Structure formats: C-alpha cells, structure tokens
PDB file of C-alpha atoms in Angstrom:
ATOM      1  CA  MET R   1      19.315  -1.957   7.571  1.00  0.00           C
ATOM      2  CA  ALA R   2      17.273  -2.836  10.595  1.00  0.00           C
ATOM      3  CA  ASP R   3      18.410  -0.057  12.913  1.00  0.00           C
ATOM      4  CA  LEU R   4      17.946   2.585  10.051  1.00  0.00           C
ATOM      5  CA  TYR R   5      14.084   1.314   9.834  1.00  0.00           C
ATOM      6  CA  TRP R   6      13.619   2.063  13.330  1.00  0.00           C
ATOM      7  CA  GLN R   7      15.584   5.171  13.286  1.00  0.00           C
ATOM      8  CA  ILE R   8      13.318   6.560  10.329  1.00  0.00           C
ATOM      9  CA  ALA R   9      10.101   4.869  11.673  1.00  0.00           C
ATOM     10  CA  ASP R  10      11.077   6.993  15.409  1.00  0.00           C
ATOM     11  CA  TRP R  11      11.819  10.227  13.436  1.00  0.00           C
ATOM     12  CA  SER R  12       8.968  12.608  13.751  1.00  0.00           C
ATOM     13  CA  PHE R  13       6.601   9.882  14.814  1.00  0.00           C
ATOM     14  CA  PRO R  14       4.419   9.479  13.528  1.00  0.00           C
ATOM     15  CA  LEU R  15       5.517  11.085  10.498  1.00  0.00           C
ATOM     16  CA  GLY R  16       8.725   8.738  10.245  1.00  0.00           C
ATOM     17  CA  GLY R  17       6.522   5.703  10.590  1.00  0.00           C
ATOM     18  CA  TRP R  18       4.234   6.577   7.554  1.00  0.00           C
ATOM     19  CA  LEU R  19       7.647   7.446   5.427  1.00  0.00           C
ATOM     20  CA  VAL R  20       9.206   4.186   5.993  1.00  0.00           C
ATOM     21  CA  GLY R  21       5.903   2.779   4.812  1.00  0.00           C
ATOM     22  CA  PHE R  22       5.876   5.297   1.806  1.00  0.00           C
ATOM     23  CA  ILE R  23       9.874   4.084   0.987  1.00  0.00           C
ATOM     24  CA  ALA R  24       9.011   0.546   0.886  1.00  0.00           C
ATOM     25  CA  ALA R  25       6.315   1.057  -1.584  1.00  0.00           C
ATOM     26  CA  LEU R  26       8.346   3.224  -3.504  1.00  0.00           C
ATOM     27  CA  ILE R  27      10.837   0.685  -3.656  1.00  0.00           C
ATOM     28  CA  PHE R  28       8.105  -1.798  -4.501  1.00  0.00           C
ATOM     29  CA  GLN R  29       6.629   0.522  -7.417  1.00  0.00           C
ATOM     30  CA  THR R  30      10.591   1.222  -8.453  1.00  0.00           C
ATOM     31  CA  MET R  31      10.442  -2.658  -9.483  1.00  0.00           C
ATOM     32  CA  MET R  32       7.115  -2.448 -11.163  1.00  0.00           C
ATOM     33  CA  PHE R  33       8.826   0.210 -12.718  1.00  0.00           C
ATOM     34  CA  LEU R  34      11.646  -2.201 -14.552  1.00  0.00           C
ATOM     35  CA  ILE R  35       9.283  -4.862 -15.243  1.00  0.00           C
ATOM     36  CA  ALA R  36       7.087  -2.308 -16.677  1.00  0.00           C
ATOM     37  CA  THR R  37       9.925  -1.001 -18.991  1.00  0.00           C
ATOM     38  CA  ARG R  38      10.975  -4.869 -20.013  1.00  0.00           C
ATOM     39  CA  LEU R  39       7.328  -5.845 -20.840  1.00  0.00           C
ATOM     40  CA  ARG R  40       7.083  -2.110 -22.406  1.00  0.00           C
ATOM     41  CA  ARG R  41       3.538  -2.060 -20.767  1.00  0.00           C
ATOM     42  CA  ASP R  42       3.273   0.754 -18.041  1.00  0.00           C
ATOM     43  CA  ASP R  43      -0.086  -0.975 -17.420  1.00  0.00           C
ATOM     44  CA  ILE R  44       1.622  -3.398 -15.047  1.00  0.00           C
ATOM     45  CA  VAL R  45       1.223  -0.815 -12.322  1.00  0.00           C
ATOM     46  CA  ASP R  46      -2.499  -1.717 -12.070  1.00  0.00           C
ATOM     47  CA  VAL R  47      -1.160  -5.273 -10.675  1.00  0.00           C
ATOM     48  CA  GLY R  48       0.944  -3.401  -8.498  1.00  0.00           C
ATOM     49  CA  TRP R  49      -1.675  -1.151  -6.817  1.00  0.00           C
ATOM     50  CA  GLY R  50      -3.441  -3.833  -4.296  1.00  0.00           C
ATOM     51  CA  LEU R  51       0.102  -5.279  -3.274  1.00  0.00           C
ATOM     52  CA  SER R  52       1.646  -1.766  -2.484  1.00  0.00           C
ATOM     53  CA  PHE R  53      -0.980  -1.750   0.260  1.00  0.00           C
ATOM     54  CA  ILE R  54       0.212  -5.046   1.409  1.00  0.00           C
ATOM     55  CA  ILE R  55       3.808  -3.938   1.536  1.00  0.00           C
ATOM     56  CA  LEU R  56       2.553  -0.719   3.544  1.00  0.00           C
ATOM     57  CA  VAL R  57       0.569  -2.171   5.895  1.00  0.00           C
ATOM     58  CA  TRP R  58       2.994  -5.186   6.883  1.00  0.00           C
ATOM     59  CA  THR R  59       5.716  -2.047   6.844  1.00  0.00           C
ATOM     60  CA  TRP R  60       3.797  -0.155   9.669  1.00  0.00           C
ATOM     61  CA  TRP R  61       2.588  -3.228  11.266  1.00  0.00           C
ATOM     62  CA  PRO R  62       5.234  -3.510  13.603  1.00  0.00           C
ATOM     63  CA  ILE R  63       5.894   0.167  14.270  1.00  0.00           C
ATOM     64  CA  GLY R  64       2.266   0.010  15.487  1.00  0.00           C
ATOM     65  CA  GLN R  65       2.898  -3.001  17.483  1.00  0.00           C
ATOM     66  CA  ALA R  66       5.714  -1.797  19.426  1.00  0.00           C
ATOM     67  CA  SER R  67       3.633  -1.923  22.864  1.00  0.00           C
ATOM     68  CA  TRP R  68       2.897  -5.619  22.932  1.00  0.00           C
ATOM     69  CA  ALA R  69       1.919  -5.188  26.226  1.00  0.00           C
ATOM     70  CA  HIS R  70      -1.198  -3.981  25.598  1.00  0.00           C
ATOM     71  CA  TYR R  71      -4.285  -5.697  24.150  1.00  0.00           C
ATOM     72  CA  SER R  72      -5.367  -3.756  21.646  1.00  0.00           C
ATOM     73  CA  THR R  73      -2.544  -4.931  19.196  1.00  0.00           C
ATOM     74  CA  TRP R  74      -4.920  -7.733  17.411  1.00  0.00           C
ATOM     75  CA  ILE R  75      -7.021  -5.249  15.955  1.00  0.00           C
ATOM     76  CA  GLY R  76      -4.080  -3.870  13.887  1.00  0.00           C
ATOM     77  CA  THR R  77      -3.206  -7.493  13.008  1.00  0.00           C
ATOM     78  CA  LEU R  78      -7.089  -7.787  12.142  1.00  0.00           C
ATOM     79  CA  VAL R  79      -6.668  -4.804   9.904  1.00  0.00           C
ATOM     80  CA  ALA R  80      -3.496  -5.865   8.267  1.00  0.00           C
ATOM     81  CA  ILE R  81      -4.683  -8.976   7.525  1.00  0.00           C
ATOM     82  CA  MET R  82      -8.037  -7.842   5.791  1.00  0.00           C
ATOM     83  CA  VAL R  83      -5.870  -5.558   3.840  1.00  0.00           C
ATOM     84  CA  THR R  84      -3.547  -8.078   2.670  1.00  0.00           C
ATOM     85  CA  ILE R  85      -6.617 -10.358   1.860  1.00  0.00           C
ATOM     86  CA  TRP R  86      -8.116  -7.239  -0.059  1.00  0.00           C
ATOM     87  CA  GLY R  87      -4.911  -6.295  -2.059  1.00  0.00           C
ATOM     88  CA  LEU R  88      -4.081  -9.841  -3.195  1.00  0.00           C
ATOM     89  CA  ARG R  89      -7.891 -10.276  -4.300  1.00  0.00           C
ATOM     90  CA  LEU R  90      -7.486  -7.066  -6.322  1.00  0.00           C
ATOM     91  CA  SER R  91      -4.246  -7.711  -7.528  1.00  0.00           C
ATOM     92  CA  LEU R  92      -5.076 -11.327  -8.590  1.00  0.00           C
ATOM     93  CA  HIS R  93      -8.014  -9.639 -10.429  1.00  0.00           C
ATOM     94  CA  ILE R  94      -5.973  -7.278 -12.228  1.00  0.00           C
ATOM     95  CA  PHE R  95      -2.988  -9.748 -13.292  1.00  0.00           C
ATOM     96  CA  THR R  96      -5.768 -12.344 -14.687  1.00  0.00           C
ATOM     97  CA  ARG R  97      -7.053  -9.563 -16.976  1.00  0.00           C
ATOM     98  CA  PHE R  98      -3.164  -8.236 -17.802  1.00  0.00           C
ATOM     99  CA  LEU R  99      -2.649 -11.753 -18.696  1.00  0.00           C
ATOM    100  CA  ARG R 100      -5.410 -12.016 -21.272  1.00  0.00           C
ATOM    101  CA  THR R 101      -4.340  -9.372 -23.569  1.00  0.00           C
ATOM    102  CA  LYS R 102      -0.791  -8.331 -25.542  1.00  0.00           C
ATOM    103  CA  LYS R 103      -1.415  -4.634 -25.806  1.00  0.00           C
ATOM    104  CA  GLU R 104      -1.149  -1.836 -23.197  1.00  0.00           C
ATOM    105  CA  ASP R 105      -4.198  -0.600 -21.799  1.00  0.00           C
ATOM    106  CA  GLU R 106      -5.602   2.031 -23.983  1.00  0.00           C
ATOM    107  CA  ARG R 107      -5.820   4.778 -20.510  1.00  0.00           C
ATOM    108  CA  TYR R 108      -2.120   4.345 -20.117  1.00  0.00           C
ATOM    109  CA  ALA R 109      -1.695   4.698 -23.906  1.00  0.00           C
ATOM    110  CA  ALA R 110      -3.915   7.984 -24.190  1.00  0.00           C
ATOM    111  CA  LEU R 111      -2.611   9.306 -20.949  1.00  0.00           C
ATOM    112  CA  LYS R 112       1.371   8.757 -22.429  1.00  0.00           C
ATOM    113  CA  ALA R 113       0.150  10.346 -25.859  1.00  0.00           C
ATOM    114  CA  GLY R 114      -0.661  13.746 -24.226  1.00  0.00           C
ATOM    115  CA  TRP R 115       2.997  13.993 -22.870  1.00  0.00           C
ATOM    116  CA  ARG R 116       5.617  15.904 -24.584  1.00  0.00           C
ATOM    117  CA  ASN R 117       8.244  14.059 -22.316  1.00  0.00           C
ATOM    118  CA  GLN R 118       7.738  10.647 -22.541  1.00  0.00           C
ATOM    119  CA  SER R 119      11.243   9.173 -21.206  1.00  0.00           C
ATOM    120  CA  GLY R 120      12.031   6.488 -18.696  1.00  0.00           C
ATOM    121  CA  TRP R 121      12.089   9.389 -16.051  1.00  0.00           C
ATOM    122  CA  ALA R 122       9.055  11.040 -16.965  1.00  0.00           C
ATOM    123  CA  ARG R 123       7.198   7.887 -16.758  1.00  0.00           C
ATOM    124  CA  TYR R 124       8.433   6.593 -13.394  1.00  0.00           C
ATOM    125  CA  LEU R 125       8.109   9.987 -11.894  1.00  0.00           C
ATOM    126  CA  ARG R 126       4.132   9.987 -13.554  1.00  0.00           C
ATOM    127  CA  ILE R 127       2.798   6.618 -13.078  1.00  0.00           C
ATOM    128  CA  PHE R 128       5.054   4.684 -10.602  1.00  0.00           C
ATOM    129  CA  PHE R 129       5.928   7.030  -8.078  1.00  0.00           C
ATOM    130  CA  ALA R 130       2.411   8.711  -8.048  1.00  0.00           C
ATOM    131  CA  GLN R 131       1.109   5.259  -7.407  1.00  0.00           C
ATOM    132  CA  ALA R 132       3.427   4.995  -4.654  1.00  0.00           C
ATOM    133  CA  LEU R 133       2.831   8.322  -2.934  1.00  0.00           C
ATOM    134  CA  LEU R 134      -1.183   7.504  -3.598  1.00  0.00           C
ATOM    135  CA  ALA R 135      -1.395   4.340  -2.134  1.00  0.00           C
ATOM    136  CA  SER R 136       0.464   5.794   0.900  1.00  0.00           C
ATOM    137  CA  ILE R 137      -1.747   8.261   1.250  1.00  0.00           C
ATOM    138  CA  VAL R 138      -5.054   6.187   0.611  1.00  0.00           C
ATOM    139  CA  ALA R 139      -4.056   3.632   3.355  1.00  0.00           C
ATOM    140  CA  LEU R 140      -3.475   6.364   5.843  1.00  0.00           C
ATOM    141  CA  PRO R 141      -6.387   5.086   7.752  1.00  0.00           C
ATOM    142  CA  ALA R 142      -4.945   1.485   8.355  1.00  0.00           C
ATOM    143  CA  PHE R 143      -1.772   3.359   9.396  1.00  0.00           C
ATOM    144  CA  ILE R 144      -3.755   5.392  11.893  1.00  0.00           C
ATOM    145  CA  ILE R 145      -5.366   2.472  13.313  1.00  0.00           C
ATOM    146  CA  LEU R 146      -2.109   0.464  13.480  1.00  0.00           C
ATOM    147  CA  ILE R 147      -0.272   3.159  15.276  1.00  0.00           C
ATOM    148  CA  LEU R 148      -3.332   3.762  17.701  1.00  0.00           C
ATOM    149  CA  CYS R 149      -3.555   0.206  18.287  1.00  0.00           C
ATOM    150  CA  GLY R 150      -0.077  -0.018  19.562  1.00  0.00           C
ATOM    151  CA  SER R 151      -0.572   2.594  21.962  1.00  0.00           C
ATOM    152  CA  SER R 152      -1.742   1.941  25.597  1.00  0.00           C
ATOM    153  CA  SER R 153      -3.583   5.454  25.614  1.00  0.00           C
ATOM    154  CA  TRP R 154      -6.242   4.189  23.305  1.00  0.00           C
ATOM    155  CA  PRO R 155      -9.299   3.101  25.126  1.00  0.00           C
ATOM    156  CA  LEU R 156     -10.602  -0.493  24.187  1.00  0.00           C
ATOM    157  CA  ASP R 157     -14.192  -0.915  25.867  1.00  0.00           C
ATOM    158  CA  SER R 158     -16.826  -2.692  24.807  1.00  0.00           C
ATOM    159  CA  ASP R 159     -18.636  -0.243  22.564  1.00  0.00           C
ATOM    160  CA  ALA R 160     -15.322   0.178  20.452  1.00  0.00           C
ATOM    161  CA  ILE R 161     -15.031  -3.994  20.157  1.00  0.00           C
ATOM    162  CA  ARG R 162     -18.857  -3.774  18.650  1.00  0.00           C
ATOM    163  CA  VAL R 163     -17.782  -1.087  16.191  1.00  0.00           C
ATOM    164  CA  VAL R 164     -14.532  -3.094  15.226  1.00  0.00           C
ATOM    165  CA  TRP R 165     -16.712  -5.946  14.676  1.00  0.00           C
ATOM    166  CA  THR R 166     -19.269  -3.784  12.943  1.00  0.00           C
ATOM    167  CA  MET R 167     -16.366  -2.753  10.614  1.00  0.00           C
ATOM    168  CA  VAL R 168     -15.254  -6.081   9.681  1.00  0.00           C
ATOM    169  CA  ALA R 169     -18.850  -6.995   9.122  1.00  0.00           C
ATOM    170  CA  LEU R 170     -19.029  -4.139   6.712  1.00  0.00           C
ATOM    171  CA  TRP R 171     -15.472  -5.287   4.842  1.00  0.00           C
ATOM    172  CA  ALA R 172     -16.650  -9.133   4.402  1.00  0.00           C
ATOM    173  CA  VAL R 173     -19.828  -7.613   2.531  1.00  0.00           C
ATOM    174  CA  GLY R 174     -17.817  -5.247   0.554  1.00  0.00           C
TER     175      GLY R 174
END
C-alpha cells in the first residue's frame, strides 16, 4: 500500500500528490456517508468538513517533506499543524451543534427536497463526493506551501521568514 501511495504521489507531480490527498479525503467522506446513511442525517457531512482538511494536509505532508535536508521543511510542518488546529476546532464546534438536535439541518432537507433522484448514490455524489472535491480545492494553498517547503529551490531569506511569521500571527488572530 505504501508503494502505491508513492507511485501515485510521483505521478505527474504535483498533480499526483494532489490526487493522493483527494483520494484520502474521498475515502474519509465515504465513511461519513456510511455514518450519515445509518443515522439518516446527511448534515453530519459538516462535521467532516474540517476533518477533511486535516486528512488532506497530513496526506500531503510527507510528499512535501521529501527533501528533509532543506531547512524550510519546518514551514510545511507549521502549516499542517495550523490547519489541524483549525480543522479540529471547526469540527468540534459543528459536532456539538449536531448533537444538540435530533433533526437534520434544514439546509440539507431543503436541498434534497429539490432533487428528483434521492437515491443513496445521488446523495453520495452531490453531498459527500462534492465535499471531498471542494475541500481538496480549497486546501490547494496548503498543498502548494507543503510542496514548496520541501523543495530545495524555494528561497527562504529573512524577508520570507518575516512573511511566514506575519501569516502565523494573522492565523492566530483569525
């Protein structure tokens, strides 16, 4: 399995690396779909939104860290930790809201009411597959940073380090 991971990750790099993350997010969202089907509540996908980002960055992290000899790899690790903290906070907040109510979120009920085909396959594609794809697209900046930080050609001078710490400060305030 590990060999398959690196074969896909190396395929048309960085597209292959992005694809590895998307597949991981899709597997996770498939598990969320199975839970949603059992609970009869598709709104659980919102809990999985933040967790998808965590899965993405930690799937992409080893791809970007291929060049441990370069000292800028700490920035990729910092970004992965920041995304993890954000994703956990978001998912925990949504999960506590999810537990407070027994009814499915009205947004999902209204969304599904407008569909002609409400089969499990249609729900999976329109909600859970879409969430995995959207998370993989929204997380592209993190992917780019993770890939660049592992590249020995990425310049890391004092100006770049100041920008990094400015971004960390903005993230902390946010």
